[in-house]
């Protein structure tokens, strides 16, 4: 595996590119991540979450030497983030094949790896990005895999997903899998909340993203769009960060 080496000037170039290209909500996620706080984010589809975490993971791997692990429902899906990392590299003049299926190794020894739900990743450690866990076959199991890799105190766990109808995934989002739930759990957190369990939670809908400068969703999200592309219930899941279908779902916990 050929290692990637970055000069100080190229690192500065990465930061400059991010500052010029990132939207406000992406910068918020990044700032929170710099504190080492665990993040649990609900987000609309197609607002650039993978792009942001690709940048964050690459920069952290370069500057700290920590390993970075992207975990989602399939390794093929996780490799989407690899393509974003390759593009960041290209911007600053580091040649990386965006179509390669290999993990990435930096000159300082940091590994950026990509895993699916069925991966055997128990021996790995590092910062972990668990994406779209709400759509996993077994959300609880994939969460345990992620927590196992990020259990060292110098590593950070980030969860981000679009809601599904999975009650288990909803309980991961609101934190009730890890502690007794005595109050009605939150279903939506507009501006971000530092919760009592030490986790930063935030919901960013399609409208929120647009209001914060996002330009990735240029289509008008009105009645005609809904009728053509999604049912009202599907639209709530995919673009409005609405966990209510999962909260009311009486499925057996996995």
Coordinates of C-alpha atoms in Angstrom, one line a residue:
X1 CA 0.0 0.0 0.0
X2 CA 1.6 3.3 -1.1
X3 CA 1.6 5.9 1.6
X4 CA 0.5 9.5 1.2
X5 CA 2.8 12.3 2.3
X6 CA 1.7 16.0 2.8
X7 CA 3.8 19.1 3.2
X8 CA 2.9 21.9 5.6
X9 CA 1.8 24.0 2.7
X10 CA -0.5 21.3 1.5
X11 CA -2.1 21.0 4.9
X12 CA -2.7 24.7 4.9
X13 CA -4.2 24.3 1.5
X14 CA -6.6 21.7 2.8
X15 CA -7.8 24.0 5.6
X16 CA -8.2 26.9 3.2
X17 CA -10.2 24.8 0.8
X18 CA -12.5 23.7 3.6
X19 CA -13.1 27.3 4.9
X20 CA -14.0 28.4 1.4
X21 CA -16.2 25.5 0.5
X22 CA -17.9 24.4 3.7
X23 CA -21.5 25.4 4.7
X24 CA -22.3 26.8 8.2
X25 CA -23.7 23.5 9.6
X26 CA -20.6 21.6 8.3
X27 CA -18.4 24.1 10.1
X28 CA -20.5 23.6 13.3
X29 CA -20.0 19.8 13.1
X30 CA -16.3 20.3 12.6
X31 CA -15.9 22.7 15.5
X32 CA -17.7 20.3 17.9
X33 CA -15.5 17.5 16.6
X34 CA -12.4 19.4 17.6
X35 CA -13.4 19.3 21.2
X36 CA -13.3 15.5 21.1
X37 CA -17.0 15.3 21.9
X38 CA -19.1 12.3 20.7
X39 CA -21.5 13.5 18.0
X40 CA -24.9 12.0 17.1
X41 CA -26.3 13.7 14.1
X42 CA -29.6 13.3 12.2
X43 CA -29.4 14.9 8.8
X44 CA -31.2 15.2 5.5
X45 CA -30.0 13.2 2.5
X46 CA -27.6 15.0 0.1
X47 CA -26.3 17.8 2.3
X48 CA -22.6 16.9 2.4
X49 CA -22.1 15.0 5.6
X50 CA -19.7 12.5 4.0
X51 CA -17.8 15.3 2.4
X52 CA -17.3 17.0 5.8
X53 CA -16.2 13.9 7.6
X54 CA -13.8 13.0 4.7
X55 CA -12.1 16.3 5.2
X56 CA -12.0 16.0 9.0
X57 CA -10.7 12.5 9.0
X58 CA -8.0 13.3 6.5
X59 CA -6.8 16.4 8.3
X60 CA -6.8 14.6 11.7
X61 CA -4.9 11.6 10.3
X62 CA -2.2 14.0 8.9
X63 CA -1.9 16.2 12.0
X64 CA -2.4 13.7 14.8
X65 CA -1.4 10.3 13.3
X66 CA -4.6 8.8 14.5
X67 CA -6.3 6.0 12.5
X68 CA -9.7 6.8 11.0
X69 CA -12.5 4.3 10.3
X70 CA -15.6 4.8 8.2
X71 CA -18.3 2.2 9.0
X72 CA -21.6 1.9 7.3
X73 CA -24.1 -0.7 6.0
X74 CA -21.7 -1.9 3.3
X75 CA -18.0 -1.4 2.5
X76 CA -19.1 -0.2 -1.0
X77 CA -21.1 2.6 0.6
X78 CA -18.2 3.5 2.9
X79 CA -15.9 3.8 -0.1
X80 CA -18.0 6.8 -1.2
X81 CA -16.1 8.7 1.5
X82 CA -12.8 7.5 0.1
X83 CA -13.6 9.3 -3.2
X84 CA -14.1 12.5 -1.3
X85 CA -10.8 12.1 0.5
X86 CA -9.1 11.5 -2.9
X87 CA -10.6 14.7 -4.2
X88 CA -9.3 16.7 -1.2
X89 CA -5.9 15.2 -1.9
X90 CA -6.1 16.2 -5.6
X91 CA -6.9 19.8 -4.6
X92 CA -3.6 20.1 -2.9
X93 CA -1.6 18.2 -5.4
X94 CA -1.4 14.7 -3.8
X95 CA -2.2 12.0 -6.4
X96 CA -4.7 9.4 -5.1
X97 CA -6.7 7.0 -7.3
X98 CA -10.4 7.8 -6.5
X99 CA -11.6 4.5 -7.8
X100 CA -9.3 2.3 -5.8
X101 CA -11.0 -0.1 -3.3
X102 CA -8.0 -0.1 -0.9
X103 CA -7.7 1.5 2.5
X104 CA -5.4 4.5 2.7
X105 CA -2.0 4.8 4.5
X106 CA -0.3 8.1 5.4
X107 CA 3.4 8.6 5.6
X108 CA 3.1 9.0 9.4
X109 CA 1.6 5.6 9.7
X110 CA -2.1 6.7 10.1
X111 CA -4.6 4.4 8.4
X112 CA -7.9 5.5 6.9
X113 CA -10.0 2.4 6.5
X114 CA -13.5 1.6 5.2
X115 CA -15.8 -1.1 6.7
X116 CA -19.2 -2.6 6.1
X117 CA -21.7 -4.0 8.5
X118 CA -20.3 -7.5 8.0
X119 CA -16.7 -6.5 8.3
X120 CA -14.4 -8.1 10.9
X121 CA -13.1 -4.9 12.4
X122 CA -12.8 -5.8 16.1
X123 CA -9.0 -5.5 16.1
X124 CA -9.0 -1.9 14.7
X125 CA -8.8 1.3 16.8
X126 CA -9.1 4.9 15.9
X127 CA -11.7 7.7 15.4
X128 CA -14.9 6.1 14.0
X129 CA -17.5 7.6 11.7
X130 CA -20.7 5.4 11.8
X131 CA -22.8 6.5 8.9
X132 CA -26.5 5.6 8.1
X133 CA -26.7 3.1 11.0
X134 CA -30.5 3.6 11.0
X135 CA -30.6 1.6 7.7
X136 CA -28.3 -1.2 8.9
X137 CA -29.8 -4.8 9.2
X138 CA -28.9 -4.7 12.9
X139 CA -28.3 -1.1 14.2
X140 CA -27.4 -2.3 17.7
X141 CA -24.7 -4.6 16.3
X142 CA -23.1 -2.1 14.1
X143 CA -23.1 0.4 16.9
X144 CA -21.3 -2.0 19.2
X145 CA -18.7 -2.5 16.4
X146 CA -18.2 1.2 16.2
X147 CA -17.9 1.7 19.9
X148 CA -15.4 -1.1 20.2
X149 CA -13.1 0.6 17.7
X150 CA -13.4 4.0 19.3
X151 CA -13.2 3.0 23.0
X152 CA -9.8 4.5 23.7
X153 CA -10.0 7.8 25.5
X154 CA -8.1 9.6 22.7
X155 CA -10.5 8.5 20.0
X156 CA -13.7 10.1 18.9
X157 CA -17.0 8.4 17.9
X158 CA -19.3 10.2 15.4
X159 CA -22.8 8.9 14.5
X160 CA -24.7 10.4 11.6
X161 CA -27.7 9.1 9.7
X162 CA -31.0 9.8 8.0
X163 CA -33.9 8.5 10.1
X164 CA -35.5 5.2 9.3
X165 CA -38.5 3.4 10.8
X166 CA -36.3 1.3 13.1
X167 CA -37.2 1.7 16.8
X168 CA -33.7 0.4 17.7
X169 CA -32.1 3.1 15.6
X170 CA -34.3 5.8 17.2
X171 CA -33.1 4.6 20.7
X172 CA -29.5 4.9 19.5
X173 CA -30.2 8.4 18.4
X174 CA -31.8 9.6 21.6
X175 CA -29.4 7.7 23.9
X176 CA -31.9 5.5 25.6
X177 CA -29.9 2.3 24.8
X178 CA -27.2 3.4 27.2
X179 CA -29.2 4.8 30.1
X180 CA -32.7 4.7 31.7
X181 CA -35.1 6.9 29.9
X182 CA -37.3 8.8 32.3
X183 CA -38.6 11.6 30.0
X184 CA -40.0 11.7 26.6
X185 CA -37.0 11.4 24.2
X186 CA -36.1 14.1 21.8
X187 CA -37.1 13.5 18.2
X188 CA -35.6 16.7 16.7
X189 CA -32.9 19.1 17.9
X190 CA -32.7 22.1 15.7
X191 CA -29.6 24.0 16.7
X192 CA -27.7 21.3 18.5
X193 CA -27.8 20.2 22.1
X194 CA -25.0 19.0 24.5
X195 CA -26.9 16.3 26.3
X196 CA -26.5 15.0 29.8
X197 CA -24.7 11.8 28.5
X198 CA -22.0 14.0 27.1
X199 CA -23.1 13.6 23.4
X200 CA -23.7 16.5 21.1
X201 CA -26.9 15.9 19.1
X202 CA -28.3 17.9 16.2
X203 CA -30.8 17.6 13.4
X204 CA -30.2 19.3 10.1
X205 CA -33.1 19.2 7.7
X206 CA -33.1 20.0 4.0
X207 CA -34.6 23.4 4.9
X208 CA -32.0 24.0 7.6
X209 CA -29.2 23.2 5.3
X210 CA -30.5 25.7 2.7
X211 CA -30.9 28.4 5.3
X212 CA -27.3 27.9 6.4
X213 CA -25.9 28.4 2.9
X214 CA -26.3 24.9 1.6
X215 CA -26.5 24.7 -2.2
X216 CA -26.5 21.0 -2.7
X217 CA -30.3 20.7 -2.7
X218 CA -31.3 23.2 -5.4
X219 CA -34.6 21.5 -6.3
X220 CA -37.8 23.1 -5.0
X221 CA -39.0 20.8 -2.2
X222 CA -42.7 21.5 -2.8
X223 CA -45.8 19.4 -3.6
X224 CA -44.7 18.6 -7.1
X225 CA -41.3 17.4 -6.0
X226 CA -43.0 15.2 -3.3
X227 CA -45.4 13.6 -5.6
X228 CA -42.7 12.8 -8.1
X229 CA -39.9 11.5 -5.8
X230 CA -41.3 10.5 -2.4
X231 CA -44.4 9.8 -0.4
X232 CA -45.1 12.2 2.4
X233 CA -43.8 9.7 5.0
X234 CA -40.7 9.0 3.0
X235 CA -40.0 12.7 2.7
X236 CA -40.2 13.1 6.4
X237 CA -37.6 10.4 6.9
X238 CA -35.2 11.5 4.1
X239 CA -35.3 15.2 4.3
X240 CA -37.1 16.4 7.5
X241 CA -35.1 14.4 10.2
X242 CA -38.4 13.1 11.5
X243 CA -38.0 10.1 13.9
X244 CA -41.7 9.9 14.7
X245 CA -42.3 6.8 12.6
X246 CA -39.5 5.0 14.4
X247 CA -40.6 6.3 17.8
X248 CA -44.1 4.8 17.3
X249 CA -42.8 1.6 15.8
X250 CA -43.4 -1.4 18.0
X251 CA -40.9 -3.7 16.3
X252 CA -38.8 -6.0 18.5
X253 CA -35.6 -4.5 19.6
X254 CA -32.6 -6.1 17.8

